Coordinates of C-alpha atoms in Angstrom, one line a residue:
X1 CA 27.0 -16.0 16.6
X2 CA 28.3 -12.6 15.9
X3 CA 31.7 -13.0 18.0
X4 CA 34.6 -12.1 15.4
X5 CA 32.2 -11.3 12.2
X6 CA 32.1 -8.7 10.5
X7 CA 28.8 -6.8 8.5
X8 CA 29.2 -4.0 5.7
X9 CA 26.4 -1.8 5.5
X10 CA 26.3 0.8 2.7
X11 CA 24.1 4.3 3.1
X12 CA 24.2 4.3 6.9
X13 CA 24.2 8.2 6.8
X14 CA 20.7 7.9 7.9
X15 CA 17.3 5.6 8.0
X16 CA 17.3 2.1 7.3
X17 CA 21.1 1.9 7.1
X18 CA 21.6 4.0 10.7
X19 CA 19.1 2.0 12.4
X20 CA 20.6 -1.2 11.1
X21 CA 24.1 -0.6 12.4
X22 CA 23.1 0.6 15.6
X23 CA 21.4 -2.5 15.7
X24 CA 24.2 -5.2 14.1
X25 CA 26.5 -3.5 16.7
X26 CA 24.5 -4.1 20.0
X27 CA 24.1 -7.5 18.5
X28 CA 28.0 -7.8 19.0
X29 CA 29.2 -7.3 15.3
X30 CA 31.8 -6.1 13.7
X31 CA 29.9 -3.2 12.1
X32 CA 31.1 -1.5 9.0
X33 CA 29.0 1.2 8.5
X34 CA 29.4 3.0 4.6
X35 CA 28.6 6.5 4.4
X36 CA 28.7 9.4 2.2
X37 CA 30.5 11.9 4.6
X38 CA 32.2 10.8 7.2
X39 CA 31.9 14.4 8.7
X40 CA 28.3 14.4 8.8
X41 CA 26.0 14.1 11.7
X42 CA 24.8 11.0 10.9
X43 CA 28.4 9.3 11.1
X44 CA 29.2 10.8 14.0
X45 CA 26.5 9.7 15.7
X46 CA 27.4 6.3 14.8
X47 CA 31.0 6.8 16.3
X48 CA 28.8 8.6 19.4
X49 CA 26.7 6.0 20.5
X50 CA 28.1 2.7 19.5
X51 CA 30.7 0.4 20.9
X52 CA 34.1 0.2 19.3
X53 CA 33.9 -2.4 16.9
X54 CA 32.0 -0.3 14.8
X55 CA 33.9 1.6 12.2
X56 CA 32.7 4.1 9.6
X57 CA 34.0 4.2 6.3
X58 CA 33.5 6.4 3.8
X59 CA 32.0 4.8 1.0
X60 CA 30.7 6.4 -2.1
X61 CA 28.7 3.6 -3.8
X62 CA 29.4 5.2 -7.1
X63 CA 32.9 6.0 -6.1
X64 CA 35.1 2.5 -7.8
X65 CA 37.7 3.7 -5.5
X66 CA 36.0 4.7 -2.1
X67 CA 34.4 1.2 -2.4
X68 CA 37.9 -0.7 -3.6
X69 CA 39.4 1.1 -0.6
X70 CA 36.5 0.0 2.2
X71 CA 36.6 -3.5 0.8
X72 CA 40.2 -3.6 1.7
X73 CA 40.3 -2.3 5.0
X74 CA 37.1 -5.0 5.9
X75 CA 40.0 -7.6 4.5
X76 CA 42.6 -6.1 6.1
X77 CA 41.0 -6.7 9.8
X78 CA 41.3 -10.0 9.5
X79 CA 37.8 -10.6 10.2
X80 CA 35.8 -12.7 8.2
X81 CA 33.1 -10.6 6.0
X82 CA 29.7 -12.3 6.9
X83 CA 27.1 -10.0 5.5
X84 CA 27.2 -7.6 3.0
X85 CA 23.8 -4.8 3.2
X86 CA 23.3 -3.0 0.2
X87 CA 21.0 -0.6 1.9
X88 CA 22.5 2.9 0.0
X89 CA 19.5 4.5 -2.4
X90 CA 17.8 7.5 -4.0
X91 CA 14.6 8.2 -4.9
X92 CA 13.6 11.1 -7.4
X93 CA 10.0 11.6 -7.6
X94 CA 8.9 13.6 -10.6
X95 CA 7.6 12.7 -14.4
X96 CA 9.5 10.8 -16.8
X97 CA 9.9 14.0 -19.1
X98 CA 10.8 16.1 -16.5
X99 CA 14.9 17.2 -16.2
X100 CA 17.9 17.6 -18.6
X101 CA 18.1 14.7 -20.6
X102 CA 18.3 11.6 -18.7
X103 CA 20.5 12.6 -15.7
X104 CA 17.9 11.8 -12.8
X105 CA 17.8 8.2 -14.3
X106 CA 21.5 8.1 -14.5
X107 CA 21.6 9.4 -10.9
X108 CA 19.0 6.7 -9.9
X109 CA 21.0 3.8 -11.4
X110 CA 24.1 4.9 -10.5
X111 CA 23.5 4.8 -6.8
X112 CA 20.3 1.8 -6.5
X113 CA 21.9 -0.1 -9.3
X114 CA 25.4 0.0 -10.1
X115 CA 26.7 1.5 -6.8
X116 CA 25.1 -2.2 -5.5
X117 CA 26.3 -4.3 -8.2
X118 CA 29.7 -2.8 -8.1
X119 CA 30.1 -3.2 -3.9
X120 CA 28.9 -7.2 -4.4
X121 CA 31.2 -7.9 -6.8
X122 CA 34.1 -6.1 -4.7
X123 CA 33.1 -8.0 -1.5
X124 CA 32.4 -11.5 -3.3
X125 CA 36.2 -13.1 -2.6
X126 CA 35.4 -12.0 0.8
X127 CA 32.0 -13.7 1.3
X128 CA 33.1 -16.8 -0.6
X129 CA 35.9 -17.7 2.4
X130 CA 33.2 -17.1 4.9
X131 CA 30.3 -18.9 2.7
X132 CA 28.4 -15.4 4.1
X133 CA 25.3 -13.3 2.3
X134 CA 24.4 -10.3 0.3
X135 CA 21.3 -8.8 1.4
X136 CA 19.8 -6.3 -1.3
X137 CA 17.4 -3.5 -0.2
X138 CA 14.9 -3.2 -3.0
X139 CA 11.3 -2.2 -2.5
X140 CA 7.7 -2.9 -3.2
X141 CA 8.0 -0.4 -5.9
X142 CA 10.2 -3.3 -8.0
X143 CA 6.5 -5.2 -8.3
X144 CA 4.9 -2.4 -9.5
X145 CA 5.2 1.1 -10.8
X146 CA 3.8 4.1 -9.7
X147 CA 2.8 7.2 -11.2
X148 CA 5.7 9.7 -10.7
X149 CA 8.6 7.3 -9.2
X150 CA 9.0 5.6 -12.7
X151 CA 13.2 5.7 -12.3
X152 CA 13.2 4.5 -9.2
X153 CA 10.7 1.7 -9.6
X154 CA 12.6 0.8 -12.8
X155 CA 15.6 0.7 -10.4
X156 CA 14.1 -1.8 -7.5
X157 CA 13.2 -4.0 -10.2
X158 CA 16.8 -4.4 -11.2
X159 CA 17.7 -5.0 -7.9
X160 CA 15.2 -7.9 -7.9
X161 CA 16.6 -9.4 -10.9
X162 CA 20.2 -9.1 -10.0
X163 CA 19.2 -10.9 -6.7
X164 CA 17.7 -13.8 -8.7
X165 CA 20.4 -14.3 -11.3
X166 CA 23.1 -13.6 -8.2
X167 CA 21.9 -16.2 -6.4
X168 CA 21.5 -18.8 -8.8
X169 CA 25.4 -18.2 -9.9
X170 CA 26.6 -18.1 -6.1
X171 CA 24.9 -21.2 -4.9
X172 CA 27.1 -23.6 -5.2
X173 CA 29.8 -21.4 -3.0
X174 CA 27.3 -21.6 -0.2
X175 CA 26.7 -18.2 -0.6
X176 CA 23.0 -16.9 0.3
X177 CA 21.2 -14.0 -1.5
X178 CA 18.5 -12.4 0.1
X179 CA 16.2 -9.8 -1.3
X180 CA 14.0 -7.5 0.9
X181 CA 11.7 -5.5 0.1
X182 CA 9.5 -2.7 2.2
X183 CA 6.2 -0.7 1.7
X184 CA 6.3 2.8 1.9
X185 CA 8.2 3.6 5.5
X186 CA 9.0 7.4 7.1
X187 CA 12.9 7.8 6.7
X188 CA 14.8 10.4 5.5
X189 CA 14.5 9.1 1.7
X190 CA 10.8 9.9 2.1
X191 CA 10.9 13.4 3.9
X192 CA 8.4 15.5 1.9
X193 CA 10.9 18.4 2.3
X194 CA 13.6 16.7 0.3
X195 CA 11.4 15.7 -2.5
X196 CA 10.3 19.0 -2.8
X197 CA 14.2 20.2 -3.2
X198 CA 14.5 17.7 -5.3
X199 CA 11.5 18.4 -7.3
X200 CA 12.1 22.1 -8.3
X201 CA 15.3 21.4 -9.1
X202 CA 14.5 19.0 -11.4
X203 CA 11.8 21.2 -12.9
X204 CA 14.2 24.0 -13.3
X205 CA 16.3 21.9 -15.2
X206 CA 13.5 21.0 -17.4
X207 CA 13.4 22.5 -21.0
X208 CA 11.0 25.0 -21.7
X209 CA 8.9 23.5 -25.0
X210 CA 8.6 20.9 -21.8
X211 CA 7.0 23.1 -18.9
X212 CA 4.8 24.5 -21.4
X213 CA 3.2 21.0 -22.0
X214 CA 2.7 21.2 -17.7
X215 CA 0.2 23.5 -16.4
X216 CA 0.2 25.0 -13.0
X217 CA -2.7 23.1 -11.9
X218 CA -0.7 19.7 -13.0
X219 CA 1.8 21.0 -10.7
X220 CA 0.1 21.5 -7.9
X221 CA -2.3 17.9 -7.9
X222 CA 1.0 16.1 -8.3
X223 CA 2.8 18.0 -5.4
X224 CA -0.4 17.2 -3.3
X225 CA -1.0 13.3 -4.8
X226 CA 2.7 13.2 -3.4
X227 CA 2.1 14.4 0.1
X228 CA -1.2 11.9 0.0
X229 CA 1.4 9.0 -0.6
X230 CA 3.9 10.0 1.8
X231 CA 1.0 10.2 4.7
X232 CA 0.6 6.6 4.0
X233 CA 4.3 5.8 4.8
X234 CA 4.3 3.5 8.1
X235 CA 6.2 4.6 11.2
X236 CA 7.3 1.4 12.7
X237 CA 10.7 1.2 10.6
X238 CA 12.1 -1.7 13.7
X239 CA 9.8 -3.8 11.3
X240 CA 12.6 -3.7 8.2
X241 CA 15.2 -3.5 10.6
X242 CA 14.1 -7.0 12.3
X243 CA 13.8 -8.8 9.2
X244 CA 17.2 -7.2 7.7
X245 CA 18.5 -9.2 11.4
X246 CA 17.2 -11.9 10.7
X247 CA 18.6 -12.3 7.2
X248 CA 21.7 -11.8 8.5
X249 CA 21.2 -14.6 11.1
X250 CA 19.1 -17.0 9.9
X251 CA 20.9 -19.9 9.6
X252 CA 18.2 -20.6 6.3
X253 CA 16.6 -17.4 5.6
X254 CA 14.1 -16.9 3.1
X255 CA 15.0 -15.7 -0.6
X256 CA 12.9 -12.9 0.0
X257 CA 11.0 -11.3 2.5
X258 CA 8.1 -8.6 2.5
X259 CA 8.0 -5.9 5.0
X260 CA 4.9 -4.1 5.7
X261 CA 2.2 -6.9 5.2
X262 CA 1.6 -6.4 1.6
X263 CA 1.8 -9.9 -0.4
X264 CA 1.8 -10.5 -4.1
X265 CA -0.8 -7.8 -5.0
X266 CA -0.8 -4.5 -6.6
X267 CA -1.3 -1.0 -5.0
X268 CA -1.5 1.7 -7.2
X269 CA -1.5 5.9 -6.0
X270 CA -3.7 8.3 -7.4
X271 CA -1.4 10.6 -9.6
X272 CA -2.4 13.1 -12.4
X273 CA -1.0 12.8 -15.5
X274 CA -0.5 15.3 -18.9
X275 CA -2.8 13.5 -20.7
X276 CA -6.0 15.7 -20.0
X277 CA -8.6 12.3 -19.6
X278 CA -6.7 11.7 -16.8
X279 CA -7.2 15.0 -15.3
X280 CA -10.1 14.4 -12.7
X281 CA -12.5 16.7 -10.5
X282 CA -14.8 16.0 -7.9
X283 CA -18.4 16.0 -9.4
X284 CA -19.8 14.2 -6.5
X285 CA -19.0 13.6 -2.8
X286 CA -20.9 12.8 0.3
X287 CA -19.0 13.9 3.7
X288 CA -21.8 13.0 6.5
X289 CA -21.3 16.2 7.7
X290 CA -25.2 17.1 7.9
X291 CA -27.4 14.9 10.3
X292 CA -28.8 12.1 9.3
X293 CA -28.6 10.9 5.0
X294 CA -29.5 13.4 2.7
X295 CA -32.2 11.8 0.7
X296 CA -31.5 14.3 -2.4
X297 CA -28.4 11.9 -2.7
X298 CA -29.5 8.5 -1.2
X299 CA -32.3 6.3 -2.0
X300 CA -33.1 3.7 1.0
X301 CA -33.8 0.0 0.1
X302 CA -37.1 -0.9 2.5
X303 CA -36.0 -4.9 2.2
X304 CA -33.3 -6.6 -0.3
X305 CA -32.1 -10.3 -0.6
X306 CA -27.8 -10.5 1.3
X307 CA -27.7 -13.1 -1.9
X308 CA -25.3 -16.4 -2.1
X309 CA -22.6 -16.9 -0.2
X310 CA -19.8 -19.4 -1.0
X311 CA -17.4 -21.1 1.1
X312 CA -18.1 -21.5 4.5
X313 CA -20.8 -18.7 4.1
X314 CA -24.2 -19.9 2.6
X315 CA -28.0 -19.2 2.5
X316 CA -30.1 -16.5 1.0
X317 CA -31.3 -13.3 3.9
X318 CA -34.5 -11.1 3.7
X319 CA -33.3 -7.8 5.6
X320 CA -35.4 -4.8 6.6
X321 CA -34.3 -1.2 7.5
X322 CA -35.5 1.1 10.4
X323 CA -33.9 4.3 9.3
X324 CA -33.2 5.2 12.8
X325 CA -31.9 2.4 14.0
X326 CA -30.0 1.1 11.2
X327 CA -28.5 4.3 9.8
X328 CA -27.2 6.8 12.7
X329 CA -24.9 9.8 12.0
X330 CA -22.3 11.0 14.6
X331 CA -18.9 13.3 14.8
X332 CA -19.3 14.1 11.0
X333 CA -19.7 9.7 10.0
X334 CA -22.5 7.6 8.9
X335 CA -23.3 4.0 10.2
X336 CA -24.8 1.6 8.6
X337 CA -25.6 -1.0 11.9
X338 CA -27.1 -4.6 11.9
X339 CA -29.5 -6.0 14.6
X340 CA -31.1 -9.3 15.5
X341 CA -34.1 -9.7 16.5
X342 CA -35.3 -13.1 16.9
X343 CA -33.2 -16.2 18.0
X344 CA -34.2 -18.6 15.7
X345 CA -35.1 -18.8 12.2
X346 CA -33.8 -17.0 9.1
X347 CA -36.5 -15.3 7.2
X348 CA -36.4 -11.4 8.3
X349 CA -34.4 -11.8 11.1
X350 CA -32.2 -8.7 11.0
X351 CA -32.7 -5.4 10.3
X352 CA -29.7 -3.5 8.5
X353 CA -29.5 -1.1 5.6
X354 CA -28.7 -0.8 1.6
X355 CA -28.3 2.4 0.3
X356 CA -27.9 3.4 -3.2
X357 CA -27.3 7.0 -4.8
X358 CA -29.9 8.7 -6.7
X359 CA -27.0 9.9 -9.3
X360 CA -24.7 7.6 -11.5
X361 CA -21.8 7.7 -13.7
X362 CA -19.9 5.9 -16.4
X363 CA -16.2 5.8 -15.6
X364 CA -14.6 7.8 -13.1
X365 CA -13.0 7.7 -9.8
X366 CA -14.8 5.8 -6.7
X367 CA -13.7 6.8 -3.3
X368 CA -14.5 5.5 0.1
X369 CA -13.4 6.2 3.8
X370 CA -14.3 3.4 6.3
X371 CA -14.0 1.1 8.8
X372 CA -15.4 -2.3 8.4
X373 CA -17.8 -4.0 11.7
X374 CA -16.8 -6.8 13.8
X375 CA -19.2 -9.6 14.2
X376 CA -20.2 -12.6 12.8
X377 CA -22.7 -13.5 9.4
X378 CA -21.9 -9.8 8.7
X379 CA -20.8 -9.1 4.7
X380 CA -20.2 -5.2 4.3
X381 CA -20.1 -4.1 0.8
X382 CA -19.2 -0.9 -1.3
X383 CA -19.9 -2.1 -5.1
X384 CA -21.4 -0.3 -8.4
X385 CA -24.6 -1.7 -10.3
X386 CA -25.5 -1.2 -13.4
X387 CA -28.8 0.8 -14.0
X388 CA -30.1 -1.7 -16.6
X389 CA -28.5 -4.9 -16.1
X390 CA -31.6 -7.3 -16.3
X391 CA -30.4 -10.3 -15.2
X392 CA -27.8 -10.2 -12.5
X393 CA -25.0 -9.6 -13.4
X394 CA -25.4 -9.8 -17.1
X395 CA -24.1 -6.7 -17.7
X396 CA -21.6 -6.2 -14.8
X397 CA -21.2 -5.6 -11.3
X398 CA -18.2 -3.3 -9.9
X399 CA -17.1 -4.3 -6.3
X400 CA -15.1 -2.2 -4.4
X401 CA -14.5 -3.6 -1.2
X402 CA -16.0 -7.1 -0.1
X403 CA -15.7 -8.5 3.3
X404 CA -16.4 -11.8 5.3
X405 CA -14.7 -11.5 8.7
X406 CA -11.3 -11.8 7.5
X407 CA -8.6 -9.7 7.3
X408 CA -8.3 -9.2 3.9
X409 CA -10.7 -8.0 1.2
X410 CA -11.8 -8.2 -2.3
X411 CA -12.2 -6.5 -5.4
X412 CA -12.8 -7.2 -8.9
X413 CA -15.8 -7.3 -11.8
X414 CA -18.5 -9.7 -11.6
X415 CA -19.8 -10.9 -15.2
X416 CA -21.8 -13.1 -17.9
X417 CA -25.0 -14.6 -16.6
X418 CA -25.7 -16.4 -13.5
X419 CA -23.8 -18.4 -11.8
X420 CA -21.7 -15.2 -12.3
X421 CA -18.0 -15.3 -13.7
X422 CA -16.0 -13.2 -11.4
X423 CA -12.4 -11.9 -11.5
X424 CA -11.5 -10.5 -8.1
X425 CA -8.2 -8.8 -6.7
X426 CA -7.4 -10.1 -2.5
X427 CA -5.9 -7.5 -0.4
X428 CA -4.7 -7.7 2.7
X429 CA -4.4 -5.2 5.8
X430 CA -1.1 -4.2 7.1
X431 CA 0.8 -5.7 9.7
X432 CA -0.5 -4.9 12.7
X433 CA -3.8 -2.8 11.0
X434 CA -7.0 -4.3 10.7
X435 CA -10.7 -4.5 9.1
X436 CA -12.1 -2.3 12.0
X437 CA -9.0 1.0 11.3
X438 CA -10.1 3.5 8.8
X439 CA -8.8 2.8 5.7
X440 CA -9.6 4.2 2.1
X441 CA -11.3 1.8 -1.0
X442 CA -11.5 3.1 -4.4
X443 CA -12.0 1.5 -8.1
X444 CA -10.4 3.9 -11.0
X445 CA -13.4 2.6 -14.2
X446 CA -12.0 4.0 -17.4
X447 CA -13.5 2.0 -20.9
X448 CA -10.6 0.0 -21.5
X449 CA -9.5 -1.1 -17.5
X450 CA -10.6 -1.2 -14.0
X451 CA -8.4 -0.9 -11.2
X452 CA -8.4 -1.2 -7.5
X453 CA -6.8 1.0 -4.8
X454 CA -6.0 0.9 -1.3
X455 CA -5.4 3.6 0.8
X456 CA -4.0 1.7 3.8
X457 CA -4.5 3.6 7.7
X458 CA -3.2 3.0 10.6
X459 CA -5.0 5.0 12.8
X460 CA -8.2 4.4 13.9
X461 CA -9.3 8.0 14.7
X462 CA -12.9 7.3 15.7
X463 CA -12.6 4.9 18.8
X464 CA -15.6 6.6 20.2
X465 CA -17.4 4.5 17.3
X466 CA -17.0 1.1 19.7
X467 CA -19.4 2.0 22.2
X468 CA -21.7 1.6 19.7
X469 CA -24.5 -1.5 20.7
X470 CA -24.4 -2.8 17.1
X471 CA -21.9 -4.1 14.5
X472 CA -21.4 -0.8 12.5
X473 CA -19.9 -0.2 9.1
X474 CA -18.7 3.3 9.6
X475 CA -18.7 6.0 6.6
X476 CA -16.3 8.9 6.6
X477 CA -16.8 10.1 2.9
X478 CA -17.4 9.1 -0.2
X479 CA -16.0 11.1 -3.4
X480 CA -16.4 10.6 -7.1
X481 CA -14.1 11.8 -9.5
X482 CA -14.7 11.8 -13.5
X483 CA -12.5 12.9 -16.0
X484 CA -12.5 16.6 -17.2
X485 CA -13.2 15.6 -20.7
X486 CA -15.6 12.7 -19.9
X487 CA -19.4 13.4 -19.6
X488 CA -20.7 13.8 -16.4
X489 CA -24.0 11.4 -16.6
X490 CA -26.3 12.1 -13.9
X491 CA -29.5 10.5 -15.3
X492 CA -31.5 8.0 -12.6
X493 CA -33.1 6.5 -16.0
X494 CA -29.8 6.7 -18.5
X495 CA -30.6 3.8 -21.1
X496 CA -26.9 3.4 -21.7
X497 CA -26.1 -0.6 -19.6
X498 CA -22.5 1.4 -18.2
X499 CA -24.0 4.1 -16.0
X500 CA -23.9 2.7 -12.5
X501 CA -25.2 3.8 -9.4
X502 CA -22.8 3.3 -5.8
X503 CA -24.4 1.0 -3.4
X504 CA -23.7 0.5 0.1
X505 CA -24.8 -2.4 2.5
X506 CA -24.2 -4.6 5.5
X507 CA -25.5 -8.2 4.4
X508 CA -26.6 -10.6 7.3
X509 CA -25.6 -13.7 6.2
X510 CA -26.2 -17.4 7.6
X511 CA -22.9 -20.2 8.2
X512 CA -23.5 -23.9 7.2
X513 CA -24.2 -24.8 10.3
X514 CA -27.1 -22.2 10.6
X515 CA -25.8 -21.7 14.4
X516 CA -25.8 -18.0 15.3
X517 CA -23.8 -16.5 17.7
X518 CA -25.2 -15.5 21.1
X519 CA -22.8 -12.4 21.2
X520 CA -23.2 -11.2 17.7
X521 CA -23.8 -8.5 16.7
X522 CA -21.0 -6.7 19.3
X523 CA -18.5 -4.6 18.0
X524 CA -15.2 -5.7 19.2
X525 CA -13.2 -3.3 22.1
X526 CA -10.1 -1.7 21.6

């Protein structure tokens, strides 16, 4: 299929763009890889270790004539243009009002924007003889915005829309557009090193009525909310590079593909902002670190009701705890395990654990490390209940992270009288990350919203936990953050309907069919 046609790639200098010409040209295409500087490392690496047909050209996206001239000497092969990458982008990671005017969000456009717009329209007489494609790079930051990468978000989401209109306009030439658009992936656009460059320079360019509004400390949480981010960049960049191929390909590709395993959802980053509510500090936090719980911060449920289940998951549980069985402490974790001890019947069956925090808080920051247990009937839980709610859950119920043996989880806000109105968020793991890795949950409760956050993790960096004899949900820490200016309420009694307590359980729970399985409750091997 790729005998005789030609691909242009813009911003092969490095990442996505490098990768994806090496690959196009071991595929057998005519690659026509766009760089910045032909002189650089990265070009001549291209000229190094590929075959022949390869050519580099040096192409400026936001240069009219570096792209006029590139365009011509594609034409002027005599090959027919099949695929045109717009791959070429910046990102600039720092406040809206930090800078001179608005040059970093001319800068962003210029390259993520127009340099894209202005290579598509060059190439379109081209793509129209070959009835080819135009693949645009854009980003999971076009669905949503995060704190910090505001121009660049604003500049993916552009790239979405041109895509859309583009498409409808070309369709009738038999020409296909194709949007793609990646999580958060390590290449050179994300080096932390770079940003940091890019970051002073921006803030020496910032007037000085500005800085004074930004305090050191602001500095400093943003610089490290940053790093946080960047820590949750995947590794396996192949992944973007194999659906890029098969854009190119496909004889019917999608419109638009997702790379990284996030679907239609939102996932938000922790970043501080100037406005001092949002300024948060640690008032509470739990590492494990000491053996066993500390009952100055825990109170243990002796028995609780799993509660309904809908779906395929139904029937009300009685669990029991044996403190020593069902709540073990190890390499600086907490694990919350389930156990069966009879083979029939459903009344007090199992022995697990609920625990709930002696303090609680209205509004704030909820943060928890774990990994989720294999095993079936098993319903781990990290939610937030009122201290007065009467009847469930009159007067809310916060959950964090729900599971039932999928791989994807809920959260969302539980309300109005029983049967209970609820208005959850699904999230699902990463590709090729699961329940059982470590992975970070949190809610963000202000008085006018309540958000979810996931803190994806590859790595599970406890296997020593899968020994274990029972299912285990398995506790790393648990942090809460409140605002500086918000009052810190700590009282177990507090009259006020808000203040919530953290609770923490492994529900047992029953299928239709009431049929248990023989194996359960083992922990599945790695």
């Amino acid at each position: 299929m790729a005998t005789n046609r030609a691909v242009l790639i813009t911003g092969c200098d490095s990442g996505f763009g490098h990768q994806l010409a090496i690959e196009c040209d071991r595929l057998g295409f005519h690659v026509f890889a766009g760089v910045l500087n032909a002189d650089l490392n990265g070009a001549q690496e291209l000229t190094r270790v590929c075959s022949q047909r390869l050519q580099v050209l040096k192409m400026d996206v936001t240069d009219p004539t570096d792209v006029v001239n590139g365009i011509k000497q594609i034409e002027c092969s005599g090959l027919p243009l099949w695929a045109v990458v717009n791959n070429a982008g910046i990102a600039m990671n720092a406040p809206i009002e930090w800078g001179f005017d608005v040059q970093e969000l001319n800068d962003t456009f210029s390259v993520n924007v127009f340099g894209a717009v202005r290579v598509t329209k060059q190439s379109l007489p081209l793509l129209r003889r070959s009835m080819g494609r135009i693949i645009n790079i854009s980003s999971i930051a076009g669905r949503t915005t995060f704190n910090g990468l505001c121009f660049y978000s604003m500049s993916k989401h552009a790239i979405r829309s041109f895509s859309d209109g583009l498409r409808k306009e070309v369709e009738n030439l038999k020409i296909k557009v194709i949007t793609i658009e990646p999580v958060l992936y390590r290449t050179p656009i994300t080096d932390w090193t770079l940003m940091k460059t890019t970051l002073d320079r921006v803030w020496d360019q910032t007037p000085e009525d500005v800085k004074c509004v930004f305090s050191d400390n602001y500095r400093n949480s943003f610089e490290k909310s940053s790093q946080r981010v960047l820590k949750a960049s995947r590794n396996q960049t192949k992944e973007v590079i194999d659906i890029i191929i098969k854009a190119i390909i496909l004889k019917e590709p999608q419109n638009i593909y997702k790379c990284g395993g996030l679907l239609d959802f939102l996932v938000t980053f922790p970043f501080p902002t100037v406005n001092s509510k949002q300024n948060l500090q640690l008032v509470w936090s739990d590492e494990f670190d000491d053996k066993g719980l500390d009952p100055n911060k825990w109170q243990v449920e002796d028995e609780w009701l799993t509660g309904n289940c809908r779906g395929n998951h139904i029937g009300q549980l009685n669990c029991n705890v044996n403190q020593s069985e069902n709540l073990q402490s190890r390499d600086g974790c907490l694990a919350i395990t389930a156990t069966r001890h009879k083979k029939k019947g459903f009344n007090k069956e199992y022995n697990s654990a609920k625990i709930t925090t002696r303090q609680s808080w209205t509004y704030g920051r909820f943060e928890i490390r774990a990994a989720l247990p294999t095993g079936k009937m098993l319903r781990p839980a990290l939610y937030m209940s009122p201290m007065n709610s009467g009847q469930w859950a009159l007067t809310g119920q916060i959950d964090i992270m729900t599971n039932i043996q999928t791989q994807s989880f809920g959260n969302g806000v539980h309300f109005s009288a029983s049967p209970s109105i609820y208005k959850p968020d699904n999230y699902e793991y990463f590709t090729n990350a699961s329940l059982n890795d470590f992975h970070t949950y949190a809610i963000e409760w202000s008085e006018s919203r309540v958000g979810g956050i996931f803190f994806p993790n590859q790595v599970l960096e406890l296997s020593d936990f899968y020994d274990w004899e029972c299912s285990a949900l398995i506790l790393d820490y648990i942090r809460v953050y409140q605002w500086t200016d918000n009052q810190v309420v700590h009282s177990f009694n507090n009259t006020d309907d808000r203040t919530s307590s953290l609770d923490i359980c492994l529900d047992v729970i029953r299928t239709n069919s009431g049929v248990y399985d023989d194996t359960y409750p083992e922990r599945a091997k790695t």
